């Protein structure tokens, strides 16, 4: 069920400076359509489409019909929504012409990165190649969702721009994820340079807010759930890594702007610089602000990295490049948690 806070986010997106008329009578494919980012992009576009009567067709790739029906329960009767089954890379087939693509499908589970690194790499690289070949046939404009993890550990005493890169330990099994993101970005550049494909890269900070799923288990959700239940927030690391975050609707706005105004063969950081903090400081803030003073931050650090967490990273993303396109984030870290928790309580923490 759509809650009012999520609808408020969609209304904010609809009233942004994005030139939505460029979507009129067009079609868009969003891969990873049942993930947080993909589903919010699709729902926001469906909302704007209805409001502005754009005649936009929205295709979302899915793996499970049951999950898709749950995620899109409020949109199943919307004639502009179309499901595309995409289970393995070679399965991507759409008869309709596609003008735009947001490629957000990826494996984001840290445990899977440890337990099945070969599949993580294969899904990233093979899936992207299939999407880009499909885009070539359709002359589509593509935004590829990369990750801030592609920077590795730059260890810089300044904000990290898109030209920087840091160290990635290739002997670390979990490096399958950031290194595959680097390879995928290289593939995007190659398609742009050699075949003239219109493709841009979004290096997305950790994204959360209204719209998160009840099954979400990343640290922001763990912290929020614990605080709401007045339970202690347990950290399995020292929490020294610097976190870069962006509110969900702010991320959607950035991606849509990048799709229409980004430069081909270029990467853009999408992060709210005002939301930069360490993991431990974020945990302390959530415990203080959202638990009525009843939660504490507890450190329970195992001797082995059984949870698959990334190594401590000093990383402060600069968002100047995407801001120069006209993007301005609306919500800082505390407000992002307020809106996410309000959504959680109204939607699935009743």
Short mmCIF file of N, CA, C and O in Angstrom, two decimals, residues 164-289:
data_model
loop_
_atom_site.label_atom_id
_atom_site.label_comp_id
_atom_site.label_asym_id
_atom_site.label_seq_id
_atom_site.Cartn_x
_atom_site.Cartn_y
_atom_site.Cartn_z
N UNK A 164 38.98 10.11 -9.22
CA UNK A 164 39.80 9.39 -8.24
C UNK A 164 39.50 7.89 -8.26
O UNK A 164 38.39 7.47 -8.59
N UNK A 165 40.49 7.11 -7.89
CA UNK A 165 40.29 5.68 -7.63
C UNK A 165 41.23 5.26 -6.52
O UNK A 165 42.35 5.78 -6.41
N UNK A 166 40.78 4.32 -5.72
CA UNK A 166 41.59 3.84 -4.62
C UNK A 166 41.94 2.37 -4.77
O UNK A 166 41.64 1.73 -5.77
N UNK A 167 42.53 1.84 -3.73
CA UNK A 167 43.04 0.46 -3.73
C UNK A 167 41.92 -0.54 -3.47
O UNK A 167 41.09 -0.36 -2.58
N UNK A 168 41.91 -1.62 -4.26
CA UNK A 168 41.03 -2.76 -4.02
C UNK A 168 41.91 -4.01 -3.92
O UNK A 168 42.69 -4.29 -4.83
N UNK A 169 41.78 -4.73 -2.84
CA UNK A 169 42.55 -5.95 -2.62
C UNK A 169 41.91 -7.10 -3.41
O UNK A 169 40.86 -7.62 -3.04
N UNK A 170 42.54 -7.52 -4.49
CA UNK A 170 41.96 -8.55 -5.35
C UNK A 170 42.04 -9.94 -4.75
O UNK A 170 41.43 -10.88 -5.28
N UNK A 171 42.78 -10.11 -3.65
CA UNK A 171 42.80 -11.41 -2.98
C UNK A 171 41.64 -11.56 -2.00
O UNK A 171 41.38 -12.65 -1.50
N UNK A 172 40.93 -10.47 -1.76
CA UNK A 172 39.77 -10.50 -0.88
C UNK A 172 38.56 -10.95 -1.69
O UNK A 172 38.20 -10.33 -2.69
N UNK A 173 37.92 -12.04 -1.28
CA UNK A 173 36.81 -12.60 -2.03
C UNK A 173 35.72 -11.57 -2.27
O UNK A 173 35.13 -11.51 -3.37
N UNK A 174 35.45 -10.74 -1.28
CA UNK A 174 34.37 -9.76 -1.41
C UNK A 174 34.66 -8.70 -2.47
O UNK A 174 33.76 -8.00 -2.93
N UNK A 175 35.90 -8.61 -2.89
CA UNK A 175 36.26 -7.62 -3.92
C UNK A 175 35.61 -7.94 -5.27
O UNK A 175 35.68 -7.13 -6.20
N UNK A 176 34.96 -9.10 -5.37
CA UNK A 176 34.23 -9.43 -6.61
C UNK A 176 33.22 -8.34 -6.94
O UNK A 176 32.98 -8.06 -8.12
N UNK A 177 32.63 -7.73 -5.92
CA UNK A 177 31.60 -6.71 -6.16
C UNK A 177 32.20 -5.39 -6.65
O UNK A 177 31.86 -4.94 -7.76
N UNK A 178 33.09 -4.72 -5.89
CA UNK A 178 33.61 -3.45 -6.40
C UNK A 178 34.42 -3.59 -7.68
O UNK A 178 34.36 -2.72 -8.55
N UNK A 179 35.15 -4.70 -7.82
CA UNK A 179 35.96 -4.85 -9.03
C UNK A 179 35.06 -5.11 -10.25
O UNK A 179 35.36 -4.64 -11.36
N UNK A 180 33.96 -5.83 -10.06
CA UNK A 180 33.04 -6.04 -11.17
C UNK A 180 32.37 -4.73 -11.56
O UNK A 180 32.08 -4.49 -12.75
N UNK A 181 32.13 -3.86 -10.59
CA UNK A 181 31.57 -2.54 -10.90
C UNK A 181 32.56 -1.74 -11.74
O UNK A 181 32.17 -1.04 -12.68
N UNK A 182 33.84 -1.81 -11.40
CA UNK A 182 34.85 -1.12 -12.21
C UNK A 182 34.87 -1.66 -13.64
O UNK A 182 34.94 -0.90 -14.61
N UNK A 183 34.81 -2.98 -13.76
CA UNK A 183 34.83 -3.59 -15.08
C UNK A 183 33.60 -3.16 -15.88
O UNK A 183 33.70 -2.86 -17.07
N UNK A 184 32.46 -3.12 -15.22
CA UNK A 184 31.24 -2.71 -15.91
C UNK A 184 31.31 -1.26 -16.38
O UNK A 184 30.84 -0.93 -17.47
N UNK A 185 31.89 -0.42 -15.57
CA UNK A 185 32.06 0.97 -16.00
C UNK A 185 32.97 1.04 -17.22
O UNK A 185 32.74 1.83 -18.15
N UNK A 186 34.01 0.21 -17.23
CA UNK A 186 34.91 0.16 -18.38
C UNK A 186 34.17 -0.31 -19.62
O UNK A 186 34.38 0.22 -20.73
N UNK A 187 33.29 -1.29 -19.45
CA UNK A 187 32.49 -1.79 -20.57
C UNK A 187 31.58 -0.69 -21.10
O UNK A 187 31.43 -0.51 -22.32
N UNK A 188 30.97 0.08 -20.21
CA UNK A 188 30.12 1.20 -20.64
C UNK A 188 30.92 2.20 -21.47
O UNK A 188 30.46 2.66 -22.53
N UNK A 189 32.11 2.52 -21.01
CA UNK A 189 32.96 3.47 -21.74
C UNK A 189 33.34 2.92 -23.11
O UNK A 189 33.39 3.65 -24.10
N UNK A 190 33.61 1.61 -23.16
CA UNK A 190 33.98 0.99 -24.43
C UNK A 190 32.83 1.04 -25.43
O UNK A 190 33.03 1.32 -26.62
N UNK A 191 31.61 0.77 -24.96
CA UNK A 191 30.46 0.83 -25.85
C UNK A 191 30.21 2.26 -26.33
O UNK A 191 29.83 2.49 -27.48
N UNK A 192 30.43 3.22 -25.45
CA UNK A 192 30.24 4.62 -25.85
C UNK A 192 31.29 5.03 -26.87
O UNK A 192 30.97 5.68 -27.88
N UNK A 193 32.54 4.63 -26.63
CA UNK A 193 33.63 5.04 -27.51
C UNK A 193 33.61 4.31 -28.85
O UNK A 193 33.80 4.91 -29.91
N UNK A 194 33.38 3.00 -28.81
CA UNK A 194 33.50 2.19 -30.03
C UNK A 194 32.21 2.12 -30.84
O UNK A 194 32.25 2.06 -32.07
N UNK A 195 31.06 2.15 -30.14
CA UNK A 195 29.79 1.95 -30.85
C UNK A 195 28.84 3.14 -30.75
O UNK A 195 27.73 3.09 -31.27
N UNK A 196 29.30 4.19 -30.09
CA UNK A 196 28.49 5.40 -30.03
C UNK A 196 27.26 5.30 -29.16
O UNK A 196 26.29 6.07 -29.33
N UNK A 197 27.26 4.37 -28.21
CA UNK A 197 26.09 4.20 -27.36
C UNK A 197 25.97 5.37 -26.38
O UNK A 197 26.95 5.84 -25.83
N UNK A 198 24.74 5.80 -26.15
CA UNK A 198 24.47 6.86 -25.17
C UNK A 198 24.36 6.23 -23.78
O UNK A 198 23.31 5.69 -23.42
N UNK A 199 25.43 6.28 -23.02
CA UNK A 199 25.45 5.63 -21.70
C UNK A 199 26.17 6.51 -20.69
O UNK A 199 27.22 7.08 -20.98
N UNK A 200 25.56 6.62 -19.51
CA UNK A 200 26.13 7.38 -18.40
C UNK A 200 26.15 6.48 -17.17
O UNK A 200 25.38 5.53 -17.06
N UNK A 201 27.03 6.79 -16.23
CA UNK A 201 27.22 5.94 -15.05
C UNK A 201 26.87 6.73 -13.79
O UNK A 201 27.32 7.87 -13.61
N UNK A 202 26.08 6.11 -12.93
CA UNK A 202 25.72 6.70 -11.64
C UNK A 202 26.44 5.93 -10.53
O UNK A 202 26.20 4.74 -10.35
N UNK A 203 27.36 6.60 -9.84
CA UNK A 203 28.03 5.99 -8.69
C UNK A 203 27.22 6.36 -7.46
O UNK A 203 27.39 7.42 -6.86
N UNK A 204 26.36 5.43 -7.09
CA UNK A 204 25.33 5.70 -6.10
C UNK A 204 25.83 5.45 -4.68
O UNK A 204 26.38 4.38 -4.39
N UNK A 205 25.63 6.43 -3.82
CA UNK A 205 25.87 6.23 -2.40
C UNK A 205 24.78 5.31 -1.85
O UNK A 205 23.80 4.99 -2.53
N UNK A 206 24.94 4.88 -0.60
CA UNK A 206 23.91 4.02 0.00
C UNK A 206 22.61 4.80 0.10
O UNK A 206 22.57 5.91 0.62
N UNK A 207 21.56 4.19 -0.42
CA UNK A 207 20.28 4.88 -0.59
C UNK A 207 19.23 4.28 0.32
O UNK A 207 19.07 3.06 0.38
N UNK A 208 18.51 5.12 1.05
CA UNK A 208 17.42 4.63 1.88
C UNK A 208 16.40 5.73 2.10
O UNK A 208 16.66 6.91 1.86
N UNK A 209 15.22 5.32 2.55
CA UNK A 209 14.15 6.28 2.80
C UNK A 209 12.81 5.61 2.66
O UNK A 209 12.69 4.37 2.73
N UNK A 210 11.78 6.40 2.45
CA UNK A 210 10.44 5.84 2.23
C UNK A 210 10.48 4.90 1.03
O UNK A 210 11.10 5.21 0.02
N UNK A 211 9.85 3.75 1.19
CA UNK A 211 9.84 2.75 0.13
C UNK A 211 10.66 1.52 0.45
O UNK A 211 10.59 0.52 -0.28
N UNK A 212 11.45 1.54 1.54
CA UNK A 212 12.26 0.37 1.88
C UNK A 212 11.35 -0.81 2.16
O UNK A 212 10.22 -0.67 2.64
N UNK A 213 11.86 -2.00 1.87
CA UNK A 213 11.09 -3.22 2.06
C UNK A 213 11.25 -3.75 3.49
O UNK A 213 12.28 -3.53 4.14
N UNK A 214 10.26 -4.49 3.94
CA UNK A 214 10.33 -5.11 5.26
C UNK A 214 11.50 -6.08 5.35
O UNK A 214 12.05 -6.31 6.43
N UNK A 215 11.92 -6.64 4.22
CA UNK A 215 13.02 -7.61 4.20
C UNK A 215 14.40 -6.93 4.18
O UNK A 215 15.42 -7.61 4.26
N UNK A 216 14.44 -5.60 4.08
CA UNK A 216 15.71 -4.89 3.99
C UNK A 216 16.55 -5.17 5.24
O UNK A 216 16.06 -5.07 6.37
N UNK A 217 17.85 -5.50 5.02
CA UNK A 217 18.69 -5.87 6.16
C UNK A 217 20.01 -5.12 6.18
O UNK A 217 20.90 -5.47 6.94
N UNK A 218 20.15 -4.09 5.35
CA UNK A 218 21.37 -3.30 5.40
C UNK A 218 21.39 -2.46 6.68
O UNK A 218 20.37 -2.33 7.37
N UNK A 219 22.54 -1.88 6.99
CA UNK A 219 22.74 -1.30 8.32
C UNK A 219 21.70 -0.24 8.65
O UNK A 219 21.24 -0.15 9.79
N UNK A 220 21.32 0.60 7.68
CA UNK A 220 20.36 1.66 7.99
C UNK A 220 19.04 1.07 8.47
O UNK A 220 18.40 1.60 9.39
N UNK A 221 18.61 -0.04 7.85
CA UNK A 221 17.36 -0.68 8.25
C UNK A 221 17.51 -1.38 9.60
O UNK A 221 16.61 -1.32 10.44
N UNK A 222 18.65 -2.04 9.80
CA UNK A 222 18.90 -2.68 11.09
C UNK A 222 18.87 -1.66 12.21
O UNK A 222 18.26 -1.88 13.27
N UNK A 223 19.53 -0.52 12.01
CA UNK A 223 19.56 0.52 13.04
C UNK A 223 18.16 1.04 13.33
O UNK A 223 17.76 1.20 14.49
N UNK A 224 17.39 1.32 12.27
CA UNK A 224 16.05 1.87 12.44
C UNK A 224 15.11 0.88 13.15
O UNK A 224 14.37 1.26 14.05
N UNK A 225 15.17 -0.38 12.74
CA UNK A 225 14.32 -1.40 13.36
C UNK A 225 14.65 -1.53 14.85
O UNK A 225 13.74 -1.62 15.69
N UNK A 226 15.93 -1.57 15.17
CA UNK A 226 16.34 -1.71 16.57
C UNK A 226 15.86 -0.53 17.40
O UNK A 226 15.33 -0.69 18.51
N UNK A 227 16.03 0.69 16.87
CA UNK A 227 15.63 1.88 17.61
C UNK A 227 14.12 1.91 17.83
O UNK A 227 13.65 2.24 18.93
N UNK A 228 13.36 1.55 16.81
CA UNK A 228 11.90 1.55 16.93
C UNK A 228 11.42 0.54 17.96
O UNK A 228 10.39 0.75 18.62
N UNK A 229 12.16 -0.56 18.09
CA UNK A 229 11.80 -1.60 19.07
C UNK A 229 12.44 -1.35 20.43
O UNK A 229 12.29 -2.16 21.34
N UNK A 230 13.18 -0.24 20.55
CA UNK A 230 13.90 0.11 21.78
C UNK A 230 14.92 -0.95 22.15
O UNK A 230 15.19 -1.20 23.33
N UNK A 231 15.49 -1.58 21.10
CA UNK A 231 16.55 -2.57 21.30
C UNK A 231 17.90 -1.92 21.05
O UNK A 231 18.02 -0.91 20.37
N UNK A 232 18.95 -2.54 21.62
CA UNK A 232 20.30 -2.03 21.39
C UNK A 232 20.69 -2.22 19.93
O UNK A 232 20.29 -3.19 19.28
N UNK A 233 21.46 -1.28 19.40
CA UNK A 233 22.01 -1.38 18.05
C UNK A 233 23.36 -2.07 18.14
O UNK A 233 24.27 -1.58 18.83
N UNK A 234 23.48 -3.22 17.49
CA UNK A 234 24.70 -4.03 17.60
C UNK A 234 25.55 -3.84 16.35
O UNK A 234 25.08 -4.06 15.23
N UNK A 235 26.81 -3.44 16.54
CA UNK A 235 27.76 -3.31 15.45
C UNK A 235 28.74 -4.48 15.48
O UNK A 235 29.26 -4.82 16.54
N UNK A 236 28.98 -5.07 14.31
CA UNK A 236 29.92 -6.19 14.20
C UNK A 236 31.28 -5.73 13.67
O UNK A 236 32.13 -6.55 13.36
N UNK A 237 31.45 -4.42 13.53
CA UNK A 237 32.76 -3.81 13.24
C UNK A 237 32.91 -2.62 14.18
O UNK A 237 31.98 -2.29 14.94
N UNK A 238 34.04 -1.96 14.13
CA UNK A 238 34.22 -0.76 14.95
C UNK A 238 33.46 0.43 14.39
O UNK A 238 33.38 1.48 15.03
N UNK A 239 32.90 0.26 13.20
CA UNK A 239 32.09 1.32 12.61
C UNK A 239 32.90 2.53 12.17
O UNK A 239 32.38 3.65 12.13
N UNK A 240 34.15 2.30 11.79
CA UNK A 240 35.03 3.41 11.44
C UNK A 240 34.87 3.85 9.98
O UNK A 240 35.30 4.94 9.61
N UNK A 241 34.30 2.99 9.14
CA UNK A 241 34.11 3.36 7.74
C UNK A 241 33.22 4.59 7.62
O UNK A 241 32.24 4.75 8.35
N UNK A 242 33.61 5.47 6.70
CA UNK A 242 32.82 6.67 6.45
C UNK A 242 31.70 6.33 5.48
O UNK A 242 31.94 5.81 4.39
N UNK A 243 30.48 6.61 5.89
CA UNK A 243 29.33 6.29 5.06
C UNK A 243 28.88 7.49 4.25
O UNK A 243 28.87 8.63 4.73
N UNK A 244 28.52 7.24 2.99
CA UNK A 244 27.95 8.25 2.11
C UNK A 244 26.52 7.84 1.80
O UNK A 244 26.29 6.70 1.37
N UNK A 245 25.57 8.74 2.00
CA UNK A 245 24.17 8.37 1.93
C UNK A 245 23.39 9.37 1.08
O UNK A 245 23.81 10.51 0.87
N UNK A 246 22.24 8.90 0.61
CA UNK A 246 21.32 9.77 -0.12
C UNK A 246 19.90 9.24 0.09
O UNK A 246 19.68 8.02 0.14
N UNK A 247 18.97 10.15 0.27
CA UNK A 247 17.57 9.77 0.48
C UNK A 247 16.98 9.22 -0.81
O UNK A 247 17.34 9.64 -1.91
N UNK A 248 16.06 8.29 -0.67
CA UNK A 248 15.56 7.53 -1.82
C UNK A 248 15.00 8.41 -2.94
O UNK A 248 15.37 8.24 -4.11
N UNK A 249 14.11 9.35 -2.63
CA UNK A 249 13.54 10.17 -3.70
C UNK A 249 14.57 11.12 -4.29
O UNK A 249 14.49 11.46 -5.48
N UNK A 250 15.56 11.54 -3.50
CA UNK A 250 16.64 12.36 -4.04
C UNK A 250 17.46 11.55 -5.06
O UNK A 250 17.89 12.08 -6.10
N UNK A 251 17.68 10.27 -4.77
CA UNK A 251 18.41 9.40 -5.70
C UNK A 251 17.64 9.22 -6.99
O UNK A 251 18.21 9.27 -8.09
N UNK A 252 16.33 9.01 -6.89
CA UNK A 252 15.50 8.85 -8.09
C UNK A 252 15.57 10.11 -8.95
O UNK A 252 15.73 10.03 -10.18
N UNK A 253 15.46 11.26 -8.32
CA UNK A 253 15.53 12.52 -9.06
C UNK A 253 16.87 12.65 -9.79
O UNK A 253 16.92 13.05 -10.96
N UNK A 254 17.95 12.28 -9.11
CA UNK A 254 19.27 12.35 -9.73
C UNK A 254 19.38 11.42 -10.93
O UNK A 254 19.94 11.79 -11.97
N UNK A 255 18.87 10.21 -10.80
CA UNK A 255 18.96 9.24 -11.90
C UNK A 255 18.16 9.68 -13.11
O UNK A 255 18.61 9.55 -14.26
N UNK A 256 16.96 10.23 -12.89
CA UNK A 256 16.15 10.70 -14.01
C UNK A 256 16.79 11.91 -14.67
O UNK A 256 16.77 12.04 -15.90
N UNK A 257 17.38 12.78 -13.88
CA UNK A 257 18.08 13.93 -14.44
C UNK A 257 19.29 13.48 -15.25
O UNK A 257 19.55 14.00 -16.35
N UNK A 258 20.00 12.50 -14.72
CA UNK A 258 21.16 11.96 -15.43
C UNK A 258 20.76 11.33 -16.75
O UNK A 258 21.46 11.46 -17.77
N UNK A 259 19.63 10.66 -16.76
CA UNK A 259 19.13 10.02 -17.97
C UNK A 259 18.87 11.04 -19.08
O UNK A 259 19.13 10.78 -20.27
N UNK A 260 18.39 12.23 -18.69
CA UNK A 260 18.01 13.24 -19.67
C UNK A 260 19.08 14.30 -19.91
O UNK A 260 19.11 14.91 -20.99
N UNK A 261 19.96 14.54 -18.92
CA UNK A 261 20.90 15.65 -19.04
C UNK A 261 22.36 15.24 -18.81
O UNK A 261 23.26 16.08 -18.93
N UNK A 262 22.61 13.98 -18.52
CA UNK A 262 23.98 13.53 -18.29
C UNK A 262 24.77 13.48 -19.58
O UNK A 262 24.22 13.45 -20.68
N UNK A 263 26.08 13.46 -19.43
CA UNK A 263 26.98 13.39 -20.58
C UNK A 263 27.41 11.95 -20.81
O UNK A 263 27.74 11.23 -19.86
N UNK A 264 27.39 11.52 -22.06
CA UNK A 264 27.79 10.16 -22.39
C UNK A 264 29.23 9.89 -21.95
O UNK A 264 30.09 10.78 -21.97
N UNK A 265 29.47 8.63 -21.55
CA UNK A 265 30.81 8.17 -21.17
C UNK A 265 31.33 8.87 -19.92
O UNK A 265 32.55 8.94 -19.71
N UNK A 266 30.42 9.38 -19.10
CA UNK A 266 30.82 10.07 -17.88
C UNK A 266 30.16 9.40 -16.68
O UNK A 266 29.06 8.86 -16.76
N UNK A 267 30.86 9.46 -15.54
CA UNK A 267 30.35 8.94 -14.28
C UNK A 267 30.01 10.11 -13.36
O UNK A 267 30.66 11.17 -13.40
N UNK A 268 29.00 9.91 -12.52
CA UNK A 268 28.54 10.94 -11.61
C UNK A 268 28.31 10.34 -10.22
O UNK A 268 27.58 9.35 -10.08
N UNK A 269 28.91 10.95 -9.20
CA UNK A 269 28.60 10.57 -7.83
C UNK A 269 27.21 11.06 -7.47
O UNK A 269 26.87 12.22 -7.76
N UNK A 270 26.42 10.21 -6.84
CA UNK A 270 25.11 10.62 -6.33
C UNK A 270 25.11 10.40 -4.83
O UNK A 270 24.97 9.28 -4.34
N UNK A 271 25.33 11.47 -4.11
CA UNK A 271 25.43 11.42 -2.65
C UNK A 271 25.05 12.77 -2.08
O UNK A 271 25.25 13.81 -2.73
N UNK A 272 24.50 12.77 -0.89
CA UNK A 272 24.22 14.01 -0.18
C UNK A 272 25.39 14.28 0.76
O UNK A 272 25.58 13.57 1.75
N UNK A 273 26.18 15.29 0.44
CA UNK A 273 27.37 15.57 1.25
C UNK A 273 27.02 15.89 2.70
O UNK A 273 27.82 15.65 3.61
N UNK A 274 25.81 16.41 2.93
CA UNK A 274 25.38 16.72 4.29
C UNK A 274 25.08 15.47 5.11
O UNK A 274 24.91 15.55 6.33
N UNK A 275 25.00 14.32 4.46
CA UNK A 275 24.68 13.07 5.15
C UNK A 275 25.91 12.19 5.37
O UNK A 275 25.78 11.02 5.74
N UNK A 276 27.09 12.74 5.15
CA UNK A 276 28.32 11.97 5.33
C UNK A 276 28.61 11.78 6.81
O UNK A 276 28.53 12.72 7.60
N UNK A 277 28.94 10.54 7.19
CA UNK A 277 29.23 10.25 8.60
C UNK A 277 29.91 8.89 8.69
O UNK A 277 30.03 8.18 7.69
N UNK A 278 30.37 8.52 9.89
CA UNK A 278 30.88 7.16 10.08
C UNK A 278 29.72 6.26 10.49
O UNK A 278 28.67 6.72 10.96
N UNK A 279 29.92 4.96 10.33
CA UNK A 279 28.88 3.99 10.70
C UNK A 279 28.55 4.09 12.18
O UNK A 279 27.38 4.09 12.58
N UNK A 280 29.59 4.22 13.02
CA UNK A 280 29.34 4.28 14.47
C UNK A 280 28.61 5.56 14.85
O UNK A 280 27.70 5.53 15.70
N UNK A 281 28.96 6.68 14.23
CA UNK A 281 28.28 7.94 14.55
C UNK A 281 26.82 7.90 14.08
O UNK A 281 25.94 8.45 14.74
N UNK A 282 26.58 7.25 12.95
CA UNK A 282 25.20 7.11 12.48
C UNK A 282 24.40 6.26 13.47
O UNK A 282 23.25 6.59 13.81
N UNK A 283 25.00 5.17 13.94
CA UNK A 283 24.31 4.31 14.90
C UNK A 283 23.97 5.09 16.17
O UNK A 283 22.87 4.97 16.72
N UNK A 284 24.91 5.89 16.64
CA UNK A 284 24.69 6.68 17.86
C UNK A 284 23.59 7.71 17.64
O UNK A 284 22.76 7.95 18.53
N UNK A 285 23.56 8.33 16.46
CA UNK A 285 22.53 9.31 16.16
C UNK A 285 21.15 8.66 16.15
O UNK A 285 20.19 9.19 16.73
N UNK A 286 21.03 7.49 15.51
CA UNK A 286 19.75 6.80 15.44
C UNK A 286 19.29 6.38 16.83
O UNK A 286 18.11 6.54 17.19
N UNK A 287 20.21 5.86 17.64
CA UNK A 287 19.86 5.45 19.01
C UNK A 287 19.37 6.64 19.82
O UNK A 287 18.38 6.55 20.56
N UNK A 288 20.02 7.76 19.67
CA UNK A 288 19.66 8.96 20.45
C UNK A 288 18.34 9.57 19.99
O UNK A 288 17.50 9.94 20.82
N UNK A 289 18.14 9.66 18.68
CA UNK A 289 17.01 10.41 18.14
C UNK A 289 15.73 9.61 17.99
O UNK A 289 14.64 10.19 17.97
#
